[in-house]
Coordinates of C-alpha atoms in Angstrom, one line a residue:
M1 CA -14.9 10.5 3.4
V2 CA -14.2 14.6 3.0
S3 CA -17.5 17.0 1.4
H4 CA -20.0 15.4 -0.9
R5 CA -19.9 18.9 -2.2
R6 CA -17.2 19.3 -4.0
P7 CA -15.4 18.1 -7.4
S8 CA -11.9 16.7 -6.7
Q9 CA -8.5 17.3 -8.4
P10 CA -6.5 14.2 -9.7
G11 CA -4.4 12.2 -7.2
L12 CA -0.9 10.6 -7.2
G13 CA 0.1 7.3 -7.7
L14 CA 2.3 5.2 -6.6
G15 CA 4.4 1.6 -7.7
A16 CA 5.4 -1.4 -7.0
R17 CA 9.1 -3.5 -6.2
G18 CA 11.5 -0.4 -5.5
S19 CA 9.0 2.3 -6.0
A20 CA 9.4 3.4 -1.5
I21 CA 11.7 6.7 -4.3
A22 CA 8.5 7.5 -5.9
V23 CA 6.2 6.7 -2.5
S24 CA 8.8 9.2 -1.1
A25 CA 8.3 11.6 -4.1
A26 CA 4.7 11.8 -3.7
A27 CA 5.2 12.7 -0.4
A28 CA 6.6 15.5 -1.2
T29 CA 4.4 16.6 -3.7
A30 CA 1.0 16.1 -1.3
A31 CA 3.1 17.9 1.1
A32 CA 4.2 21.1 -0.9
A33 CA -0.2 20.4 -2.4
L34 CA -1.7 20.2 1.0
G35 CA 0.0 22.7 3.1
A36 CA -1.6 25.8 1.5
A37 CA -5.0 25.1 3.3
P38 CA -5.7 27.5 5.9
A39 CA -4.6 26.9 9.8
G40 CA -7.7 28.2 11.9
A41 CA -11.6 30.7 10.9
D42 CA -11.9 33.6 9.7
P43 CA -13.7 35.6 12.6
Q44 CA -15.3 37.6 9.5
Q45 CA -15.9 34.3 7.6
T46 CA -19.5 33.3 6.7
P47 CA -20.3 29.1 8.2
E48 CA -20.6 28.1 4.5
A49 CA -16.8 29.5 3.9
T50 CA -15.7 27.7 6.6
R51 CA -17.9 24.9 5.8
A52 CA -16.2 25.3 2.5
K53 CA -12.7 25.3 4.3
V54 CA -13.5 22.0 6.2
D55 CA -14.5 20.4 3.4
L56 CA -11.6 20.8 0.9
L57 CA -8.9 20.0 4.4
F58 CA -11.4 16.3 5.1
E59 CA -10.5 15.7 1.4
Q60 CA -6.7 16.5 1.5
A61 CA -6.4 14.5 4.4
E62 CA -8.5 11.1 2.7
K63 CA -6.0 11.5 0.6
A64 CA -3.0 11.6 2.4
T65 CA -4.7 9.0 4.1
E66 CA -5.0 6.9 0.9
L67 CA -1.0 7.8 0.6
Y68 CA -0.3 6.5 4.1
N69 CA -2.1 3.1 3.4
K70 CA -0.3 2.3 -0.1
A71 CA 3.4 3.9 1.9
G72 CA 2.0 1.3 4.4
E73 CA 1.1 -1.8 1.6
Q74 CA 4.7 -0.9 0.8
V75 CA 6.5 -1.5 3.8
G76 CA 4.8 -4.8 4.2
R77 CA 6.1 -5.7 1.1
L78 CA 9.5 -4.5 1.2
R79 CA 9.7 -6.2 4.1
G80 CA 9.0 -9.1 3.7
L81 CA 11.6 -9.4 0.8
V82 CA 14.2 -8.0 3.2
D83 CA 13.8 -10.5 4.8
Q84 CA 13.6 -13.8 1.9
A85 CA 17.0 -11.8 1.2
Q86 CA 18.4 -12.5 3.8
D87 CA 17.5 -16.1 4.1
S88 CA 18.5 -16.5 1.1
A89 CA 21.6 -15.1 1.5
A90 CA 21.9 -17.0 4.7
R91 CA 21.3 -20.6 2.2
G92 CA 24.3 -19.7 0.3
Q93 CA 26.7 -18.5 2.4
E94 CA 26.2 -22.2 3.7
R95 CA 26.8 -23.8 0.4
V96 CA 29.4 -22.1 -0.3
N97 CA 31.0 -23.0 3.3
K98 CA 30.4 -26.6 2.9
M99 CA 31.7 -26.1 -1.4
R100 CA 35.1 -24.8 0.4
G101 CA 34.9 -26.7 3.0
A102 CA 34.7 -29.9 0.5
L103 CA 37.7 -28.9 -1.7
G104 CA 39.7 -28.4 1.8
S105 CA 39.6 -31.6 2.6
L106 CA 40.7 -33.2 -0.5
A107 CA 43.4 -30.3 -0.5
G108 CA 44.7 -31.5 2.7
A109 CA 44.8 -35.3 1.4
Q110 CA 46.6 -34.2 -1.2
Y111 CA 49.3 -32.8 1.6
R112 CA 49.1 -35.2 3.3
S113 CA 49.9 -37.6 0.6
G114 CA 53.1 -35.4 -0.7
G115 CA 51.8 -31.7 -1.7
I116 CA 48.6 -29.6 -3.0
D117 CA 47.7 -29.4 -6.0
P118 CA 48.7 -25.8 -7.0
A119 CA 44.8 -25.5 -8.7
L120 CA 43.6 -26.4 -5.3
A121 CA 45.7 -23.7 -3.3
L122 CA 44.6 -21.8 -5.6
L123 CA 41.4 -22.1 -5.0
L124 CA 41.2 -22.1 -1.5
S125 CA 42.7 -18.4 -1.6
S126 CA 40.5 -15.7 -0.5
D127 CA 39.9 -14.8 -4.7
P128 CA 39.1 -18.5 -6.4
D129 CA 37.2 -16.0 -9.4
S130 CA 40.6 -15.8 -10.7
Y131 CA 41.4 -19.6 -11.6
L132 CA 38.3 -19.5 -13.6
D133 CA 40.4 -16.6 -15.8
K134 CA 43.0 -18.7 -15.9
A135 CA 43.0 -21.5 -18.2
S136 CA 46.1 -22.4 -18.8
V137 CA 45.8 -24.2 -15.4
L138 CA 42.8 -26.3 -15.6
D139 CA 44.6 -29.3 -17.2
R140 CA 46.0 -28.9 -13.4
V141 CA 42.7 -30.7 -12.3
G142 CA 40.9 -33.2 -12.9
A143 CA 36.6 -33.1 -14.4
R144 CA 35.6 -33.0 -11.2
Q145 CA 37.0 -30.5 -9.5
S146 CA 36.8 -28.6 -12.4
G147 CA 32.8 -28.6 -12.0
T148 CA 33.2 -27.9 -8.5
L149 CA 35.2 -25.1 -9.0
R150 CA 32.2 -23.7 -11.8
E151 CA 29.7 -24.1 -8.8
L152 CA 31.8 -22.4 -6.3
Q153 CA 32.4 -19.3 -8.8
Q154 CA 28.8 -19.0 -9.2
A155 CA 27.6 -19.9 -5.7
Q156 CA 29.7 -16.9 -5.3
R157 CA 28.0 -14.5 -7.8
R158 CA 24.9 -15.3 -6.3
L159 CA 25.4 -14.9 -2.9
G160 CA 26.5 -11.6 -3.9
Q161 CA 23.7 -11.0 -5.8
V162 CA 21.9 -11.4 -2.7
R163 CA 23.1 -9.3 -0.5
M164 CA 23.3 -6.4 -2.9
E165 CA 19.5 -6.9 -3.6
A166 CA 19.0 -7.2 0.3
A167 CA 20.7 -4.3 0.5
H168 CA 18.9 -2.2 -2.1
D169 CA 15.7 -3.6 -0.7
L170 CA 16.7 -2.2 2.8
T171 CA 16.8 1.2 1.7
E172 CA 13.7 1.0 -0.3
L173 CA 12.6 0.2 3.1
E174 CA 13.5 3.0 5.1
R175 CA 12.5 5.1 2.4
S176 CA 9.3 3.9 2.5
R177 CA 9.1 3.4 6.3
A178 CA 10.1 7.3 5.8
A179 CA 7.4 8.6 3.8
V180 CA 4.7 6.8 6.5
S181 CA 5.6 9.4 8.6
R182 CA 5.0 12.3 6.9
H183 CA 2.0 10.7 5.5
K184 CA 0.6 10.5 8.8
R185 CA 2.2 14.2 10.2
T186 CA 0.0 15.5 6.9
V187 CA -3.6 13.2 7.8
E188 CA -3.2 14.7 11.4
R189 CA -2.7 18.0 10.9
K190 CA -5.4 18.3 7.9
L191 CA -8.1 16.8 10.9
A192 CA -7.0 18.9 13.7
E193 CA -7.3 21.7 11.2
A194 CA -11.2 20.9 10.6
R195 CA -11.8 19.7 13.9
R196 CA -10.8 23.5 14.8
L197 CA -13.3 25.2 12.0
L198 CA -15.8 22.8 12.2
D199 CA -15.8 23.4 16.4
S200 CA -15.7 27.5 15.7
L201 CA -19.4 27.1 13.9
P202 CA -21.9 27.3 16.0
S203 CA -24.1 24.1 16.9
A204 CA -26.8 24.8 14.3
D205 CA -24.3 25.2 11.5
R206 CA -22.3 22.0 12.7
D207 CA -25.5 20.3 12.1
S208 CA -26.3 21.7 8.9
Y209 CA -22.3 20.0 7.8
D210 CA -23.1 16.7 8.9
R211 CA -26.7 16.7 6.8
A212 CA -25.4 18.5 3.8
S213 CA -23.1 15.4 3.4
R214 CA -25.6 13.3 2.9
S215 CA -27.0 14.8 0.3
D216 CA -28.0 12.9 -3.3
R217 CA -26.3 14.6 -6.3
G218 CA -29.7 12.8 -8.4
E219 CA -26.6 10.3 -9.9
G220 CA -28.2 7.1 -9.3
S221 CA -31.1 8.4 -6.8
M222 CA -33.6 5.8 -9.2
L223 CA -31.5 2.9 -9.1
L224 CA -32.5 -0.3 -7.3
G225 CA -29.3 -2.4 -7.8
G226 CA -31.7 -6.1 -7.3
A227 CA -29.8 -8.8 -6.2
P228 CA -25.9 -9.2 -5.3
A229 CA -23.5 -10.5 -8.6
S230 CA -22.1 -13.4 -6.9
A231 CA -22.4 -14.8 -3.5
R232 CA -18.8 -14.0 -2.1
A233 CA -20.9 -10.0 -2.8
A234 CA -23.8 -10.8 -0.6
A235 CA -21.6 -12.0 2.2
A236 CA -19.5 -8.8 1.1
V237 CA -22.6 -7.2 1.6
R238 CA -24.0 -9.1 4.8
A239 CA -20.0 -7.4 6.6
A240 CA -20.4 -4.1 5.5
Q241 CA -24.4 -3.8 7.1
N242 CA -23.1 -5.5 10.5
A243 CA -20.3 -2.6 10.1
V244 CA -23.4 0.0 10.5
G245 CA -22.2 2.8 13.3
R246 CA -18.2 1.8 13.7
P247 CA -16.8 5.2 13.7
Y248 CA -14.2 6.5 11.1
V249 CA -10.7 5.7 11.9
W250 CA -8.5 6.8 9.4
G251 CA -6.0 4.7 8.5
A252 CA -8.1 1.6 9.8
N253 CA -9.0 -2.0 8.3
G254 CA -10.9 -3.6 11.0
P255 CA -12.7 -4.5 12.7
S256 CA -13.3 -1.9 14.9
G257 CA -13.3 1.3 13.0
F258 CA -12.1 1.9 9.1
D259 CA -11.3 4.5 6.7
C260 CA -13.5 4.0 4.2
S261 CA -11.1 2.0 1.1
G262 CA -10.4 -0.3 5.2
L263 CA -14.5 -1.1 4.9
T264 CA -14.6 -2.1 2.1
Q265 CA -10.9 -4.6 2.2
W266 CA -12.5 -5.9 5.9
S267 CA -16.0 -6.7 4.0
Y268 CA -14.6 -8.2 1.5
A269 CA -12.3 -10.0 3.3
Q270 CA -15.2 -11.8 5.5
A271 CA -16.3 -13.5 2.4
G272 CA -12.7 -14.5 1.7
V273 CA -11.8 -12.2 -0.9
G274 CA -8.4 -10.8 -0.7
L275 CA -8.9 -6.4 -2.2
P276 CA -6.1 -4.0 -2.0
R277 CA -6.2 -2.0 0.7
T278 CA -6.3 1.5 -1.8
S279 CA -9.6 2.9 -2.6
Q280 CA -6.8 4.0 -6.3
A281 CA -5.9 0.0 -6.3
Q282 CA -9.3 -1.2 -5.4
R283 CA -11.6 -0.1 -8.7
Y284 CA -9.2 -1.9 -11.2
A285 CA -9.6 -5.2 -8.2
G286 CA -13.0 -6.8 -10.6
R287 CA -14.6 -5.6 -13.8
Q288 CA -15.9 -2.1 -14.1
V289 CA -19.5 -1.4 -14.7
P290 CA -22.4 1.1 -15.7
L291 CA -23.3 2.8 -13.1
S292 CA -26.7 2.2 -13.9
A293 CA -25.6 -2.0 -13.5
A294 CA -24.4 -1.3 -10.1
R295 CA -25.6 -4.1 -7.8
P296 CA -24.9 -4.7 -4.1
G297 CA -21.1 -5.5 -3.3
D298 CA -20.0 -3.1 -6.3
L299 CA -17.4 -0.9 -4.8
V300 CA -17.9 2.8 -6.3
A301 CA -15.4 5.4 -6.6
Y302 CA -15.6 8.7 -6.6
R303 CA -13.6 11.8 -7.6
D304 CA -11.4 12.1 -10.7
D305 CA -8.5 10.3 -8.5
A306 CA -10.5 7.6 -7.3
S307 CA -9.5 8.9 -3.3
H308 CA -12.8 8.1 -1.4
I309 CA -15.0 4.4 -2.4
G310 CA -17.8 2.5 -0.6
M311 CA -20.3 -0.5 -1.5
Y312 CA -23.0 -0.4 -3.3
V313 CA -25.6 -1.9 -1.3
G314 CA -29.0 -1.9 -3.3
N315 CA -32.1 0.9 -3.5
G316 CA -29.9 3.5 -4.2
Q317 CA -27.2 4.1 -1.0
V318 CA -23.9 2.5 -0.7
I319 CA -22.7 1.5 2.7
H320 CA -19.0 3.8 3.4
A321 CA -17.3 5.1 6.2
P322 CA -17.5 9.2 5.1
Y323 CA -14.8 11.4 7.5
P324 CA -13.4 11.7 11.0
G325 CA -16.1 11.9 13.6
A326 CA -18.5 10.1 11.7
S327 CA -19.2 6.4 11.3
V328 CA -19.9 3.9 9.0
R329 CA -23.0 4.4 7.8
Y330 CA -26.0 4.1 4.3
D331 CA -25.6 7.5 2.1
P332 CA -27.0 8.3 -1.0
V333 CA -24.9 7.0 -3.9
G334 CA -24.3 9.6 -6.0
M335 CA -23.6 12.4 -2.4
M336 CA -20.1 12.6 -4.5
P337 CA -19.4 12.4 -8.5
V338 CA -18.7 8.6 -9.3
S339 CA -15.5 7.9 -11.2
S340 CA -16.1 4.1 -11.2
V341 CA -18.4 1.5 -10.1
T342 CA -16.1 -2.5 -10.1
R343 CA -17.8 -5.2 -9.5
V344 CA -15.7 -8.0 -7.9

């Protein structure tokens, strides 16, 4: 998480299978948008202005982290598709080989008995598909041979399609891997810049930055929340509570460290519930409810683009992984503008 004092700009969205091109486009857009941030502190700059730059850098780093998480999720999905397509291609090739072998045996038997049927000779050529395009020779084969030929043609066509899909998925996989690397470099650069700026502040100002990050904007400060909405929500709250004190680690989803969406994903996984990896996807992982109706276990998304997320735990508080250098902790639910509350 980053500053709890700034509204944010809308973020970038990503698609499903074959959307690695969109991932790459998002990477380029994000790089352009994030590249204008300051590289260091101006000696004449006030501590408040320096903290504002740190806010911006942390916010940009968190958005890039969510893009990194999305690209990583895409890599995993595409890797599974590639493995599946390659396995299907191998099984299809084995079936084609068996069919051609069976027909070859038939041709051999015919040859030994006095000559090979011209239809079978054509079948066993390098281009058996052309056989079925020449209806004039269909009367040379029996119904059984004709059916086998058609099955072979269909199997070869399916095999070709599977191989094309595998090649496409491999290309998309490489693009997604490149997007992961780009987002990683963006995050690392922004975090390094933010750390340099924070280190340039006197210790009292660094302490005040952390205190300011816990400030409540007043939104939801009177909430109590009652009991969790379900047994799984209660289990997720217990898991989040057990994670308090563990470090923020960007791109991590536990158990030793977390980024914001990694914490909520891990907490619900301990309750046997699978959540998407990114905060933008998690906001739609259940039924949205008003903030005034929030109950422990609900997911609270922040900023218009839902680039940060935490778990409501009652008494007007959330547990969340804030930003690098801070640990998983309790903070007021109104620490930033709330964009949605989701009941899983």
